[in-house]
Coordinates of C-alpha atoms and ligand atoms in Angstrom, one line a residue:
M14 CA -7.6 -4.4 14.7
K15 CA -9.4 -1.1 14.8
I16 CA -8.8 2.6 15.0
E17 CA -10.6 4.0 17.9
T18 CA -9.9 7.9 17.6
L19 CA -8.0 9.9 15.2
S20 CA -6.8 13.3 16.2
L21 CA -5.3 15.5 13.2
T22 CA -3.6 18.6 13.4
N23 CA -2.7 20.9 10.3
F24 CA -3.4 17.5 8.3
R25 CA -4.2 18.6 4.7
N26 CA -7.4 20.4 4.9
Y27 CA -7.9 19.5 8.7
S28 CA -6.7 22.3 11.0
S29 CA -8.0 20.4 14.0
L30 CA -10.2 17.1 14.3
K31 CA -10.8 14.6 17.0
V32 CA -13.0 12.0 15.5
G33 CA -14.0 8.6 16.9
F34 CA -15.0 5.6 14.8
D35 CA -17.4 2.5 15.1
D36 CA -16.0 -0.9 15.2
G37 CA -17.7 -1.8 12.1
I38 CA -18.7 0.0 8.9
N39 CA -18.1 3.8 9.0
V40 CA -19.6 5.5 6.0
I41 CA -17.9 8.7 5.1
T42 CA -19.7 11.0 3.1
G43 CA -19.9 14.8 1.7
K44 CA -19.5 16.8 -1.2
N45 CA -16.6 16.9 -3.6
A46 CA -13.3 18.4 -1.9
Q47 CA -14.5 18.4 1.5
G48 CA -11.8 16.1 3.0
K49 CA -12.9 12.3 2.7
T50 CA -10.0 11.2 0.9
N51 CA -7.7 13.2 3.0
L52 CA -9.0 11.3 6.1
L53 CA -8.6 7.9 4.5
E54 CA -4.8 9.1 3.6
A55 CA -4.4 10.0 7.4
V56 CA -5.4 6.4 8.6
S57 CA -3.3 4.8 5.6
Y58 CA -0.3 7.0 6.6
L59 CA -0.3 5.7 10.4
T60 CA 0.4 2.0 8.9
S61 CA 3.5 2.9 7.0
A62 CA 4.4 6.7 7.4
K63 CA 3.6 7.2 3.5
S64 CA 0.9 8.7 1.6
F65 CA -1.0 6.3 -0.4
R66 CA -1.4 9.0 -3.1
G67 CA 2.2 9.0 -3.5
A68 CA 2.4 12.6 -2.0
S69 CA 5.3 13.8 -0.3
D70 CA 5.2 14.7 3.4
K71 CA 5.3 18.2 2.7
E72 CA 2.3 18.1 0.7
L73 CA 0.5 16.7 3.7
I74 CA 0.8 19.5 6.1
E75 CA -1.9 22.3 5.7
F76 CA -1.2 24.9 3.3
G77 CA 0.4 28.2 5.2
K78 CA 1.4 25.8 8.2
T79 CA 4.8 24.4 9.2
E80 CA 4.1 21.2 11.2
T81 CA 1.7 18.4 11.4
R82 CA 0.3 16.0 13.8
L83 CA -1.3 12.6 13.6
E84 CA -2.3 10.8 16.6
A85 CA -4.4 7.5 17.1
E86 CA -5.9 5.2 20.0
I87 CA -6.0 2.1 18.4
F88 CA -6.9 -1.4 19.6
S89 CA -4.2 -4.0 18.1
D90 CA -2.8 -7.2 19.3
G91 CA -5.3 -7.5 22.1
R92 CA -4.6 -4.3 23.9
S93 CA -5.3 -0.3 23.3
Q94 CA -2.3 1.3 21.9
K95 CA -1.2 4.9 20.7
L96 CA 0.6 6.0 17.6
D97 CA 1.8 9.7 17.4
L98 CA 3.4 10.8 14.1
E99 CA 4.8 14.4 13.8
F100 CA 6.8 16.1 11.0
G101 CA 7.4 19.5 9.5
L102 CA 8.7 21.4 6.7
I103 CA 12.2 21.3 8.2
R104 CA 11.7 19.2 11.1
R105 CA 12.4 15.5 10.8
K106 CA 9.8 12.6 11.2
K107 CA 8.9 11.9 14.7
I108 CA 7.3 8.2 15.2
M109 CA 6.1 7.3 18.5
V110 CA 4.5 4.0 19.2
N111 CA 3.3 3.7 22.7
E112 CA 5.4 6.8 23.8
V113 CA 8.4 5.0 22.4
R114 CA 10.4 6.7 19.8
Q115 CA 10.9 4.3 16.6
K116 CA 14.0 4.5 14.6
S117 CA 12.3 4.3 11.5
A118 CA 8.8 3.8 9.9
A119 CA 9.7 0.1 10.0
G120 CA 8.5 0.5 13.6
L121 CA 5.2 0.9 12.4
S122 CA 5.0 -2.5 11.0
G123 CA 2.1 -4.5 12.2
K124 CA 0.9 -1.8 14.9
L125 CA -2.1 -0.7 12.4
T126 CA -2.8 -2.3 9.3
A127 CA -5.1 -1.1 6.4
V128 CA -6.1 -2.4 2.9
L129 CA -6.8 0.4 0.7
F130 CA -9.0 0.1 -2.5
S131 CA -9.5 3.0 -4.7
P132 CA -11.2 3.3 -8.2
E133 CA -7.3 3.5 -9.5
D134 CA -7.0 -0.2 -8.3
L135 CA -10.0 -1.1 -10.3
S136 CA -7.3 -1.0 -13.6
I137 CA -4.6 -3.0 -11.6
I138 CA -4.9 -5.7 -14.0
Q139 CA -4.5 -3.5 -17.1
S140 CA -2.2 -0.9 -15.7
S141 CA 1.6 -0.3 -15.5
P142 CA 3.6 -3.0 -13.2
L143 CA 4.1 -0.5 -11.0
F144 CA 0.6 -0.9 -9.5
R145 CA 1.0 -4.6 -9.2
R146 CA 4.4 -4.4 -7.3
R147 CA 2.6 -1.7 -5.0
L148 CA 0.1 -4.2 -4.4
L149 CA 2.6 -6.8 -2.9
D150 CA 4.9 -4.0 -1.1
N151 CA 1.6 -2.5 0.5
C152 CA 1.2 -6.0 2.1
L153 CA 4.3 -7.0 2.8
C154 CA 5.6 -3.9 4.1
Q155 CA 2.6 -4.0 7.1
I156 CA 3.5 -7.6 7.9
R157 CA 7.1 -7.9 7.4
P158 CA 9.3 -5.2 9.2
R159 CA 12.6 -6.7 7.5
Y160 CA 10.6 -6.3 3.9
A161 CA 10.0 -2.9 4.6
E162 CA 13.3 -2.2 5.8
C163 CA 15.1 -3.9 2.5
L164 CA 12.6 -1.8 0.4
T165 CA 13.6 1.5 1.7
E166 CA 17.3 0.6 1.6
Y167 CA 16.7 -0.8 -2.0
R168 CA 15.0 2.6 -3.1
R169 CA 18.1 4.7 -1.5
L170 CA 20.4 2.6 -3.4
Y171 CA 18.5 2.8 -6.9
D172 CA 18.3 6.5 -6.2
S173 CA 22.0 6.9 -5.8
K174 CA 23.0 4.8 -8.6
T175 CA 20.8 6.4 -10.9
K176 CA 22.5 9.8 -9.9
I177 CA 26.1 8.1 -10.3
L178 CA 25.0 6.7 -13.7
R179 CA 23.4 10.1 -14.8
D180 CA 26.1 12.3 -13.5
G181 CA 28.7 10.4 -15.3
D182 CA 31.5 11.9 -13.0
K183 CA 34.3 9.4 -13.2
R184 CA 35.9 9.6 -9.7
M185 CA 32.3 8.1 -8.3
L186 CA 32.1 5.2 -10.9
P187 CA 34.2 2.9 -8.6
L188 CA 31.2 3.1 -5.9
L189 CA 29.3 1.5 -8.4
E190 CA 30.4 -1.8 -7.2
E191 CA 29.4 -1.5 -3.6
Y192 CA 25.9 -0.2 -4.8
N193 CA 25.5 -3.1 -7.2
E194 CA 26.4 -5.6 -4.4
R195 CA 24.0 -4.1 -1.9
M196 CA 21.2 -3.7 -4.4
C197 CA 21.6 -7.6 -5.2
E198 CA 21.7 -8.5 -1.4
N199 CA 18.4 -6.4 -0.7
G200 CA 16.9 -7.2 -3.9
S201 CA 17.2 -10.9 -3.3
I202 CA 15.3 -10.8 -0.2
I203 CA 12.6 -8.6 -1.8
L204 CA 12.2 -10.9 -4.4
H205 CA 11.8 -14.2 -1.9
Y206 CA 9.3 -12.2 -0.2
R207 CA 7.2 -11.0 -3.2
A208 CA 7.5 -14.5 -4.7
H209 CA 6.1 -16.2 -1.7
L210 CA 3.3 -13.7 -1.4
V211 CA 2.5 -14.3 -4.7
K212 CA 2.1 -17.9 -4.6
I213 CA -0.6 -17.4 -1.5
L214 CA -2.1 -14.6 -3.2
S215 CA -2.6 -16.8 -6.2
E216 CA -4.1 -19.5 -4.0
I217 CA -6.6 -17.2 -1.8
A218 CA -7.5 -14.5 -4.9
G219 CA -8.1 -18.0 -6.9
E220 CA -10.7 -18.9 -4.9
I221 CA -12.6 -15.6 -4.2
H222 CA -12.5 -15.0 -7.8
K223 CA -13.7 -18.5 -8.5
D224 CA -16.8 -17.8 -6.4
F225 CA -16.9 -14.3 -7.8
S226 CA -17.3 -15.7 -11.2
G227 CA -19.9 -18.2 -10.6
E228 CA -17.3 -20.9 -10.9
T229 CA -16.7 -20.0 -14.7
E230 CA -13.1 -18.5 -14.2
K231 CA -9.8 -19.6 -12.9
L232 CA -7.5 -16.6 -11.6
T233 CA -3.7 -17.5 -11.3
L234 CA -0.8 -15.0 -10.4
S235 CA 2.9 -16.0 -11.0
Y236 CA 6.0 -13.6 -10.1
Q237 CA 8.2 -12.1 -13.2
T238 CA 11.6 -11.1 -12.4
V239 CA 15.1 -11.0 -14.0
K240 CA 15.0 -13.8 -16.6
T241 CA 17.8 -15.7 -15.5
V242 CA 16.0 -16.3 -12.1
E243 CA 14.3 -19.7 -13.0
N244 CA 12.6 -20.3 -9.7
P245 CA 12.1 -17.2 -7.8
L246 CA 10.9 -19.0 -4.7
K247 CA 14.4 -20.1 -4.0
K248 CA 16.0 -18.8 -0.8
P249 CA 17.9 -15.3 -1.1
L250 CA 21.2 -16.5 -0.9
E251 CA 20.4 -18.7 -3.6
I252 CA 19.1 -16.0 -5.8
L253 CA 21.7 -13.4 -5.2
P254 CA 24.5 -14.8 -7.2
I255 CA 22.1 -14.8 -10.5
L256 CA 21.1 -11.3 -9.7
R257 CA 24.6 -10.4 -9.5
K258 CA 25.6 -12.2 -12.4
H259 CA 22.9 -10.6 -14.4
M260 CA 23.6 -7.1 -13.0
D261 CA 27.6 -7.7 -14.0
A262 CA 26.0 -8.7 -17.5
H263 CA 24.5 -5.2 -17.9
R264 CA 27.4 -3.1 -16.7
D265 CA 28.1 -1.7 -19.8
A266 CA 24.9 -1.0 -21.2
E267 CA 23.8 0.4 -17.8
L268 CA 27.0 3.0 -18.2
A269 CA 25.8 3.8 -21.8
S270 CA 22.2 4.4 -21.0
A271 CA 22.9 6.1 -17.6
R272 CA 20.0 4.0 -16.1
C273 CA 19.4 1.1 -13.7
L274 CA 18.6 -1.8 -16.2
S275 CA 18.9 -4.8 -14.0
G276 CA 17.3 -5.3 -10.9
I277 CA 14.2 -6.0 -9.1
H278 CA 12.7 -2.7 -9.7
K279 CA 11.0 -3.8 -13.0
D280 CA 9.2 -6.9 -11.8
D281 CA 6.0 -7.7 -12.7
V282 CA 3.3 -10.3 -11.9
L283 CA 1.7 -12.2 -14.4
I284 CA -2.0 -12.3 -13.8
S285 CA -4.1 -14.9 -15.9
I286 CA -7.5 -15.6 -16.1
N287 CA -8.4 -18.9 -17.4
D288 CA -4.8 -19.2 -18.3
R289 CA -4.6 -16.3 -20.6
D290 CA -2.7 -13.0 -19.9
S291 CA -5.1 -10.9 -18.6
R292 CA -3.5 -7.8 -19.5
K293 CA -3.9 -8.6 -23.2
F294 CA -7.2 -10.8 -22.9
A295 CA -9.2 -9.5 -20.0
S296 CA -12.5 -7.8 -20.6
Q297 CA -13.1 -4.8 -18.4
G298 CA -15.6 -6.8 -16.5
Q299 CA -13.4 -9.5 -15.7
A300 CA -10.6 -7.0 -15.1
R301 CA -12.6 -5.5 -12.2
T302 CA -13.7 -8.6 -10.9
A303 CA -9.9 -9.7 -10.5
A304 CA -9.0 -6.4 -8.9
I305 CA -11.6 -7.1 -6.3
S306 CA -10.6 -10.6 -6.0
L307 CA -7.0 -9.5 -5.2
K308 CA -7.9 -6.6 -2.8
L309 CA -10.0 -9.2 -0.7
A310 CA -7.2 -11.6 -0.9
E311 CA -4.5 -9.0 0.2
R312 CA -7.2 -8.4 3.4
E313 CA -7.5 -12.2 4.1
I314 CA -3.7 -12.8 4.1
I315 CA -2.9 -10.0 6.6
K316 CA -5.9 -11.7 8.4
R317 CA -4.3 -15.0 8.6
D318 CA -0.8 -13.4 8.8
S319 CA -1.6 -11.4 12.2
G320 CA -4.9 -12.9 13.4
E321 CA -6.7 -9.6 13.0
Y322 CA -8.4 -8.0 9.9
P323 CA -6.8 -5.1 8.8
I324 CA -9.1 -2.0 8.0
L325 CA -10.4 -1.9 5.0
L326 CA -10.6 1.6 3.5
L327 CA -12.8 1.9 0.4
D328 CA -12.2 5.4 -1.4
D329 CA -15.1 6.0 -3.6
V330 CA -15.1 2.4 -4.9
L331 CA -18.2 1.2 -4.4
S332 CA -20.0 4.0 -6.6
E333 CA -17.8 3.0 -9.3
L334 CA -19.4 -0.5 -9.3
D335 CA -22.5 -2.2 -10.3
G336 CA -25.0 -3.3 -7.9
G337 CA -23.9 -7.1 -8.2
R338 CA -20.3 -6.2 -7.5
Q339 CA -21.1 -3.7 -4.8
D340 CA -23.1 -6.7 -3.0
Y341 CA -20.4 -9.1 -3.5
I342 CA -17.9 -6.9 -1.6
L343 CA -20.3 -5.9 1.3
N344 CA -21.2 -9.3 1.7
R345 CA -17.7 -10.8 2.0
I346 CA -16.4 -7.7 4.1
G347 CA -17.9 -9.7 7.4
N348 CA -15.9 -8.7 10.5
G349 CA -13.4 -6.2 10.7
Q350 CA -13.5 -2.4 10.8
V351 CA -14.4 -0.5 7.4
M352 CA -14.1 2.9 6.1
I353 CA -16.1 3.7 3.1
T354 CA -16.2 7.1 1.3
C355 CA -18.9 8.3 -1.0
C356 CA -20.2 11.4 -2.5
E357 CA -23.5 11.8 -0.6
D358 CA -25.0 8.7 -2.2
K359 CA -27.6 7.8 0.2
S360 CA -27.9 4.2 -1.6
I361 CA -24.5 3.2 -0.7
A362 CA -24.8 4.5 3.0
E363 CA -28.2 2.6 3.2
K364 CA -26.8 -0.4 1.6
A365 CA -23.6 -0.6 3.8
G366 CA -25.2 0.0 7.1
G367 CA -23.0 1.5 9.8
R368 CA -22.4 5.0 11.0
V369 CA -22.4 7.8 8.8
L370 CA -20.2 10.8 9.3
L371 CA -20.6 13.7 7.5
V372 CA -17.5 15.5 6.2
H373 CA -17.9 19.5 5.6
Q374 CA -14.8 21.6 4.7
G375 CA -12.4 20.0 6.9
S376 CA -14.8 19.1 9.9
I377 CA -16.8 16.2 10.7
Q378 CA -20.3 15.7 12.0
S379 CA -21.8 12.5 12.9
E380 CA -25.3 11.7 12.5
E381 CA -25.9 11.9 16.3
N382 CA -22.8 13.7 16.6
S383 CA -21.5 11.6 19.7
Y384 CA -18.7 10.3 17.6
V385 CA -17.1 14.0 17.2
Y386 CA -15.1 15.6 20.2
Ligands
LIG6 P1 -14.2 13.7 -3.7 O1 -15.4 13.5 -3.4 O2 -13.9 15.0 -4.7 O3 -13.1 13.1 -4.0 P2 -12.8 14.7 -1.0 O4 -13.6 14.9 0.0 O5 -12.2 13.2 -1.1 O6 -13.4 15.0 -2.6 P3 -10.1 15.5 -0.7 O7 -9.4 14.7 -1.6 O8 -10.1 14.9 0.8 O9 -11.7 15.6 -1.1 O10 -9.6 16.9 -0.8 C1 -10.1 18.0 0.0 C2 -9.3 19.2 -0.1 O11 -8.4 19.3 0.6 C3 -9.3 19.7 -1.3 O12 -10.0 20.9 -2.2 C4 -7.6 19.9 -1.6 O13 -7.5 21.1 -2.2 C5 -7.4 20.3 0.2 N1 -6.0 19.9 0.3 C6 -5.3 19.0 -0.3 N2 -4.0 19.3 0.2 C7 -4.0 20.2 1.5 C8 -3.1 20.9 2.1 N3 -1.8 20.4 2.3 N4 -3.7 22.1 2.9 C9 -4.7 22.2 2.9 N5 -6.0 21.8 1.8 C10 -5.3 20.6 1.2
LIG7 MG1 -12.1 11.8 -2.7

């Protein structure tokens, strides 16, 4: 899997760009605030039609402009393919895959896959559950279109239910029954996929972490959900009545607090190092090593599932790591396309090898200039 050319029109600080990438390592360098992360954001946006920075679509449109367009020629599933995404301040998103319009972002699932690793992810172990859920969601949305659909629907239902609870409008309260049922239906499917991913992640990240720590540490993961679900690996239809019972039991408390208290939106992943909860006991170094193991495992899972390595996007992360950890990542990358951003750091560019792309004020110069059109 690789991205061959990327064209951007009015995307962030790129008014007009057409750039080609090397099949292997691409080092994207330049001073601060030139557009390095914006470029990775564009690549990542093509995988899911969502910004990895959590930005809204409107924020992605260049200041003062009303519409943006991202086009890419990719090589995926053994053939050349085309992705074309357009949206505006008032215009709906148009997603085209090989000239065919897609009904939703789920149509992008599996076309272009990417694993992004940024300094923020280094604290995935010690930060809030949101980051650990995001790790699972990013991986599953790219390889399972059904998961992407259920997650979008769950979020929509969650927002609507929250609004009803907050407004407290008595005429709307009877609708809660329907929302609860559909949240539990979608929630049981989401839970099923996540729990299975965590099981595989625990095996693969465990192997990587063992190797990385010189065989001294054991990394294990388990999925934590609603307490009454004793075995989250069960089929969705078996989980559904348990979620429903839990939600019904919290009806009064939800009305009183005007918040959604029951559901899979509060789930977490318990990450243990040598059988101890890493949130409480891991040192900074152990937590960083575990975070790297998880990201490399995510890449491996997508490769095993689709047969192709996802693009690895390393945003400023190498400069945050010591030499040993940098070497470990670079040595494990092996095949596949990689984009590494760094701030004019010659040592990283030299260590990583590959093509160097210099970003300056929303335009790109390649060292040999042959990759910029
Ligand atoms: P750093 O090394 O500090 O991480 P960077 O090269 O990664 O810098 P980016 O995050 O890509 O920088 O941002 C580059 C510039 O893009 C910033 O100055 C930012 O203000 C600008 N920018 C962000 N959004 C938009 C937008 N919608 N329109 C125009 N410019 C934008
Ligand atoms: Mg940046």
